[in-house]
Every structure is written in C-alpha cells, then in structure tokens.
Amino acid sequence: MRASRPSGWRGGVIFATVAVALLAGGCIDRGGTEPQYHVYDGFALGTTFHIIAALTDTAGWRGAVDRLFEETSASMSVYDPASLLNRLNRNETDSVDRYIADCIAVARIASEASGGVYDITVKPVTEAWGFTGHDPQHKPRLDSLLQYVGYEKIRVVDGRLIKDDPNIQLELNSVAKGYIVDLLGGLMEDFGSGDYIVEVGGEVVCRGRNRQGRDWVIGIDTPEEGNMIPGYNRHSTLSFTDRGFATSGNYRKFYTDAEGNRVVHTVNALTGESRPSNLLSASVLAPTCALADAYGTMFMALGLEASAAYLEGHPEILGYLIYDDQQGGYAVWHSPGMEYMIGE
C-alpha cells in the first residue's frame, strides 16, 4: 500500500504544526520590493484562524479577510437564525448566493462518489440524533426522516434552490469551512501572494513555499477521546504544498445513549445510522480544501475498507486513515505514494 517518492514533488519539513505554531510575530521585513511573510491570527466562524502569506502589498489585506468571514457567516452560519442557509431551511426564501451554490456543487461530487452515503440533506436525521444543537430523540424514526434525504432531491436553477419536498433541509458543515479556506487562499492570491498557508479550525490550503523555501507542514492529531485541543497531542505530520487539507473524526463529537451505545455525529445518509466504525479519523489531501473537507466526512461514513478501496482507485485524492488496531492502539493506512510526505 506504500510507494516510494514519485518524481516531480518537493519534500522537506519546516517548523511546527499549523494548529499550534504558525510562527510568532507579524512579519519579517528586510526592505526592498521582495514579498515579505506576514501573519494574521484571529477568531472567526466559531474557531481560530491562522494565515501566513508572502505579500508585497499589505494595504487592507486583513480587512479583506474580515469582510470575507462576515459575508460567508451571513450566508452559511448555522448559529445565526438570520443566515441565508437557515432561511432556506425554513423556506423563507429560495434564492441562493454563490457561496451556497458552490458548496452544493462540491458536495454533490462527494455524494456521487459515495453512492449517497455522504449527503448534505441529512440534517433532519442528524437533528434527530441530537446534533446541530438539538436534543437527541430516543430511537429516532429513521424511515420517516429518510424520505427527506437525498442529494438528487435538490438542485440550483437560475440562482434558486429547488426542493422536491419543502421539508428538505441542508447541512453544509462538512464542506463550508473548507470552501471558505479556499476563498481565503484566493484572496491571498488577489493580493499578489504565491506563497501562503491558510488554516481555519484545522482545515488548510497552501501554495508555494514557506519562508525557509520548503513545503508547508501540518500536524495530524491523535484521534483519542479527550483530545479536544488541535495540535496538543500530535500523531504525525504531513509535508506538502499546492493542495487543500482537512481531517474528519468522531472522537470529539459523540455521546453515549441510555443503552450504552456510542452515537457519533457522522451519519450514513442512506441508512440514517449513527454508529462508529474502526475508522477513527480521515485526513485528506485534495486539489481544494472544500473537496478535502467533503471527502473526509465521506470516508468517515464509508469506513476503513471502503475508503481505502476508493483512495486506491483515485490518486488525485490522498488519504491518511487512522483506525483502531483492536489491540488498544492505532494503525494507519495511507494512499500509495504518500510516504514521502509523512513525518514524525
């Protein structure tokens, strides 16, 4: 399952994980017109963000980042009752903006790839299981809810969301954050940067090189219960560039029901079941962070064997899958050709 380093790729480890150390200070300025690396850290979308970008023109770039966060939050926030997404789910409007339309299009790719196991219309089911801010139902009536689930039951036509049933609702958590990371990466390029890394809540996109002239390095957390702080307990690192990255797992969002069964937030959209498998986390490298985000959730729903089989047949998507070794520890399967990216 592992391969030697292919030609045409650049390796090299740099500083520390994105989650815990995206360099200290604001920038390094050596004068002249060469791009200098600037840093912007903050809090948005209910999580932290970290940006490092080599820029020649820094006028207004932080303000542009803030405005993008505001716009996308007003569009897709699940916490803001007035967001466009929540109004769509309440059928108060059928007009979609480009943000939601793009996320629907990306999500459809993963839905088709998984045969419908991954689906952004699964919101009624995840609510019944007690996620997305709702109290759990005791033994949800899945058959009655699954009639409102199905990516083929929605479509965007001329800027309007068409639903086959008004009870259909969208849940964009599995794609929106990665999509926003891609938008921020594009914003860095609008400001002339060809070397940057953007991280929002663990989702990453990077281009070019770091200030040491090497690929960027991110950390993969150990998927154990109680590991709630990104970067605190690191399993390994990945060194890469010119890709999007995301990790999905069920070790932070779960509960135990009255019968002692573990209920996880990743739901199989075909069956409505919310049960853990031996796959503990799925880290994905893809051409965009939005795709990596969606595929990570898809793999968690598919489980280890089906995910590994998919990845072996799709070299454009790279996966690092951590699973239970049934002996109290962890084991790893990763995509062929990924060996050279993996560090300690």
Tab-separated table of N, CA and C in Angstrom, residues 111-183:
chain	number	residue	atom	x	y	z
A	111	SER	N	-21.156	13.155	-2.867
A	111	SER	CA	-22.366	12.327	-2.804
A	111	SER	C	-22.369	11.286	-3.912
A	112	GLU	N	-22.022	11.708	-5.109
A	112	GLU	CA	-21.990	10.767	-6.229
A	112	GLU	C	-20.867	9.753	-6.048
A	113	ALA	N	-19.730	10.200	-5.517
A	113	ALA	CA	-18.601	9.294	-5.305
A	113	ALA	C	-18.926	8.216	-4.280
A	114	SER	N	-19.755	8.556	-3.303
A	114	SER	CA	-20.075	7.620	-2.220
A	114	SER	C	-21.381	6.868	-2.446
A	115	GLY	N	-22.031	7.114	-3.564
A	115	GLY	CA	-23.314	6.460	-3.806
A	115	GLY	C	-24.409	6.940	-2.881
A	116	GLY	N	-24.255	8.157	-2.349
A	116	GLY	CA	-25.273	8.740	-1.487
A	116	GLY	C	-25.042	8.536	-0.006
A	117	VAL	N	-23.967	7.864	0.372
A	117	VAL	CA	-23.661	7.704	1.801
A	117	VAL	C	-23.377	9.064	2.432
A	118	TYR	N	-22.662	9.916	1.692
A	118	TYR	CA	-22.444	11.301	2.100
A	118	TYR	C	-23.511	12.163	1.450
A	119	ASP	N	-24.160	13.040	2.232
A	119	ASP	CA	-25.262	13.819	1.682
A	119	ASP	C	-25.525	15.022	2.572
A	120	ILE	N	-25.561	16.221	1.989
A	120	ILE	CA	-25.786	17.428	2.782
A	120	ILE	C	-27.260	17.645	3.118
A	121	THR	N	-28.154	16.806	2.620
A	121	THR	CA	-29.567	16.922	3.001
A	121	THR	C	-29.900	16.058	4.219
A	122	VAL	N	-28.899	15.590	4.931
A	122	VAL	CA	-29.104	14.669	6.053
A	122	VAL	C	-29.492	15.399	7.337
A	123	LYS	N	-29.667	16.696	7.301
A	123	LYS	CA	-29.909	17.492	8.508
A	123	LYS	C	-31.062	16.974	9.376
A	124	PRO	N	-32.221	16.585	8.845
A	124	PRO	CA	-33.284	16.073	9.723
A	124	PRO	C	-32.854	14.855	10.541
A	125	VAL	N	-31.968	14.047	9.975
A	125	VAL	CA	-31.505	12.850	10.680
A	125	VAL	C	-30.493	13.222	11.759
A	126	THR	N	-29.542	14.089	11.443
A	126	THR	CA	-28.554	14.475	12.445
A	126	THR	C	-29.216	15.226	13.604
A	127	GLU	N	-30.256	15.995	13.309
A	127	GLU	CA	-31.006	16.646	14.385
A	127	GLU	C	-31.679	15.616	15.277
A	128	ALA	N	-32.250	14.590	14.681
A	128	ALA	CA	-32.921	13.548	15.468
A	128	ALA	C	-31.940	12.808	16.376
A	129	TRP	N	-30.690	12.686	15.922
A	129	TRP	CA	-29.671	12.024	16.733
A	129	TRP	C	-29.093	12.941	17.804
A	130	GLY	N	-29.498	14.199	17.807
A	130	GLY	CA	-29.070	15.103	18.870
A	130	GLY	C	-27.909	15.997	18.534
A	131	PHE	N	-27.598	16.138	17.242
A	131	PHE	CA	-26.530	17.042	16.841
A	131	PHE	C	-27.137	18.300	16.230
A	132	THR	N	-26.320	19.250	15.842
A	132	THR	CA	-26.740	20.561	15.327
A	132	THR	C	-27.619	21.299	16.332
A	133	GLY	N	-27.309	21.154	17.643
A	133	GLY	CA	-27.967	21.950	18.657
A	133	GLY	C	-29.308	21.444	19.126
A	134	HIS	N	-29.692	20.213	18.790
A	134	HIS	CA	-30.976	19.665	19.199
A	134	HIS	C	-30.787	18.535	20.196
A	135	ASP	N	-31.798	18.330	21.039
A	135	ASP	CA	-31.774	17.209	21.969
A	135	ASP	C	-32.016	15.911	21.208
A	136	PRO	N	-31.316	14.842	21.587
A	136	PRO	CA	-31.494	13.576	20.866
A	136	PRO	C	-32.853	12.947	21.113
A	137	GLN	N	-33.376	12.303	20.098
A	137	GLN	CA	-34.591	11.515	20.226
A	137	GLN	C	-34.224	10.089	20.626
A	138	HIS	N	-35.061	9.471	21.428
A	138	HIS	CA	-34.824	8.079	21.784
A	138	HIS	C	-35.268	7.198	20.623
A	139	LYS	N	-34.316	6.528	20.020
A	139	LYS	CA	-34.575	5.675	18.860
A	139	LYS	C	-35.341	6.433	17.778
A	140	PRO	N	-34.674	7.330	17.079
A	140	PRO	CA	-35.341	8.133	16.036
A	140	PRO	C	-36.033	7.264	15.000
A	141	ARG	N	-37.135	7.756	14.502
A	141	ARG	CA	-37.887	7.049	13.447
A	141	ARG	C	-37.231	7.392	12.108
A	142	LEU	N	-36.211	6.645	11.787
A	142	LEU	CA	-35.393	6.964	10.622
A	142	LEU	C	-36.172	6.850	9.318
A	143	ASP	N	-37.051	5.857	9.203
A	143	ASP	CA	-37.798	5.684	7.950
A	143	ASP	C	-38.596	6.930	7.597
A	144	SER	N	-39.161	7.574	8.607
A	144	SER	CA	-39.979	8.761	8.335
A	144	SER	C	-39.120	9.964	7.986
A	145	LEU	N	-37.859	9.953	8.428
A	145	LEU	CA	-36.974	11.081	8.154
A	145	LEU	C	-36.226	10.928	6.836
A	146	LEU	N	-35.896	9.691	6.468
A	146	LEU	CA	-35.081	9.474	5.276
A	146	LEU	C	-35.802	9.860	3.987
A	147	GLN	N	-37.109	10.013	4.040
A	147	GLN	CA	-37.822	10.448	2.831
A	147	GLN	C	-37.451	11.881	2.451
A	148	TYR	N	-36.875	12.620	3.398
A	148	TYR	CA	-36.467	13.992	3.134
A	148	TYR	C	-34.966	14.102	2.874
A	149	VAL	N	-34.289	12.971	2.713
A	149	VAL	CA	-32.851	12.943	2.496
A	149	VAL	C	-32.553	12.432	1.093
A	150	GLY	N	-31.648	13.107	0.410
A	150	GLY	CA	-31.262	12.665	-0.927
A	150	GLY	C	-30.746	13.830	-1.754
A	151	TYR	N	-29.461	13.779	-2.109
A	151	TYR	CA	-28.865	14.903	-2.846
A	151	TYR	C	-29.529	15.114	-4.201
A	152	GLU	N	-30.138	14.064	-4.754
A	152	GLU	CA	-30.808	14.200	-6.043
A	152	GLU	C	-32.156	14.911	-5.912
A	153	LYS	N	-32.567	15.214	-4.687
A	153	LYS	CA	-33.845	15.878	-4.451
A	153	LYS	C	-33.725	17.399	-4.379
A	154	ILE	N	-32.507	17.910	-4.585
A	154	ILE	CA	-32.315	19.361	-4.612
A	154	ILE	C	-31.507	19.729	-5.853
A	155	ARG	N	-31.650	20.959	-6.290
A	155	ARG	CA	-30.872	21.472	-7.422
A	155	ARG	C	-30.961	22.995	-7.402
A	156	VAL	N	-29.973	23.623	-7.979
A	156	VAL	CA	-29.956	25.079	-8.098
A	156	VAL	C	-30.210	25.430	-9.552
A	157	VAL	N	-31.237	26.206	-9.797
A	157	VAL	CA	-31.612	26.618	-11.146
A	157	VAL	C	-31.786	28.134	-11.154
A	158	ASP	N	-30.980	28.804	-11.974
A	158	ASP	CA	-31.069	30.264	-12.109
A	158	ASP	C	-31.032	30.965	-10.753
A	159	GLY	N	-30.123	30.510	-9.894
A	159	GLY	CA	-29.943	31.160	-8.609
A	159	GLY	C	-30.987	30.827	-7.571
A	160	ARG	N	-31.784	29.805	-7.818
A	160	ARG	CA	-32.820	29.427	-6.862
A	160	ARG	C	-32.680	27.955	-6.494
A	161	LEU	N	-32.910	27.669	-5.215
A	161	LEU	CA	-32.843	26.303	-4.718
A	161	LEU	C	-34.193	25.632	-4.923
A	162	ILE	N	-34.192	24.571	-5.694
A	162	ILE	CA	-35.409	23.805	-5.948
A	162	ILE	C	-35.367	22.554	-5.083
A	163	LYS	N	-36.385	22.360	-4.232
A	163	LYS	CA	-36.505	21.180	-3.390
A	163	LYS	C	-37.675	20.334	-3.877
A	164	ASP	N	-37.473	19.023	-3.878
A	164	ASP	CA	-38.589	18.137	-4.218
A	164	ASP	C	-39.632	18.104	-3.112
A	165	ASP	N	-39.220	18.462	-1.898
A	165	ASP	CA	-40.140	18.494	-0.757
A	165	ASP	C	-39.718	19.660	0.136
A	166	PRO	N	-40.650	20.463	0.633
A	166	PRO	CA	-40.279	21.614	1.459
A	166	PRO	C	-39.630	21.223	2.785
A	167	ASN	N	-39.770	19.959	3.211
A	167	ASN	CA	-39.167	19.515	4.466
A	167	ASN	C	-37.677	19.196	4.328
A	168	ILE	N	-37.157	19.248	3.124
A	168	ILE	CA	-35.727	19.008	2.921
A	168	ILE	C	-34.936	20.191	3.475
A	169	GLN	N	-33.871	19.868	4.208
A	169	GLN	CA	-33.012	20.898	4.774
A	169	GLN	C	-31.547	20.579	4.471
A	170	LEU	N	-30.742	21.629	4.402
A	170	LEU	CA	-29.327	21.469	4.071
A	170	LEU	C	-28.457	21.621	5.313
A	171	GLU	N	-27.407	20.830	5.349
A	171	GLU	CA	-26.392	20.920	6.396
A	171	GLU	C	-25.037	21.025	5.698
A	172	LEU	N	-24.415	22.188	5.753
A	172	LEU	CA	-23.188	22.443	4.997
A	172	LEU	C	-21.927	22.355	5.848
A	173	ASN	N	-22.033	21.866	7.083
A	173	ASN	CA	-20.869	21.823	7.969
A	173	ASN	C	-19.711	21.027	7.390
A	174	SER	N	-20.010	20.043	6.570
A	174	SER	CA	-18.967	19.152	6.054
A	174	SER	C	-18.248	19.698	4.834
A	175	VAL	N	-18.615	20.877	4.386
A	175	VAL	CA	-17.978	21.427	3.196
A	175	VAL	C	-17.721	22.929	3.300
A	176	ALA	N	-18.521	23.649	4.081
A	176	ALA	CA	-18.470	25.110	4.082
A	176	ALA	C	-17.142	25.658	4.589
A	177	LYS	N	-16.629	25.076	5.675
A	177	LYS	CA	-15.386	25.618	6.225
A	177	LYS	C	-14.229	25.433	5.247
A	178	GLY	N	-14.142	24.249	4.639
A	178	GLY	CA	-13.107	24.040	3.634
A	178	GLY	C	-13.249	24.984	2.458
A	179	TYR	N	-14.488	25.235	2.063
A	179	TYR	CA	-14.743	26.162	0.959
A	179	TYR	C	-14.295	27.580	1.310
A	180	ILE	N	-14.554	28.002	2.557
A	180	ILE	CA	-14.139	29.336	2.984
A	180	ILE	C	-12.615	29.436	3.003
A	181	VAL	N	-11.941	28.363	3.408
A	181	VAL	CA	-10.480	28.344	3.364
A	181	VAL	C	-9.988	28.557	1.937
A	182	ASP	N	-10.630	27.908	0.969
A	182	ASP	CA	-10.260	28.117	-0.434
A	182	ASP	C	-10.461	29.572	-0.849
A	183	LEU	N	-11.570	30.166	-0.409
A	183	LEU	CA	-11.812	31.571	-0.732
A	183	LEU	C	-10.717	32.467	-0.155
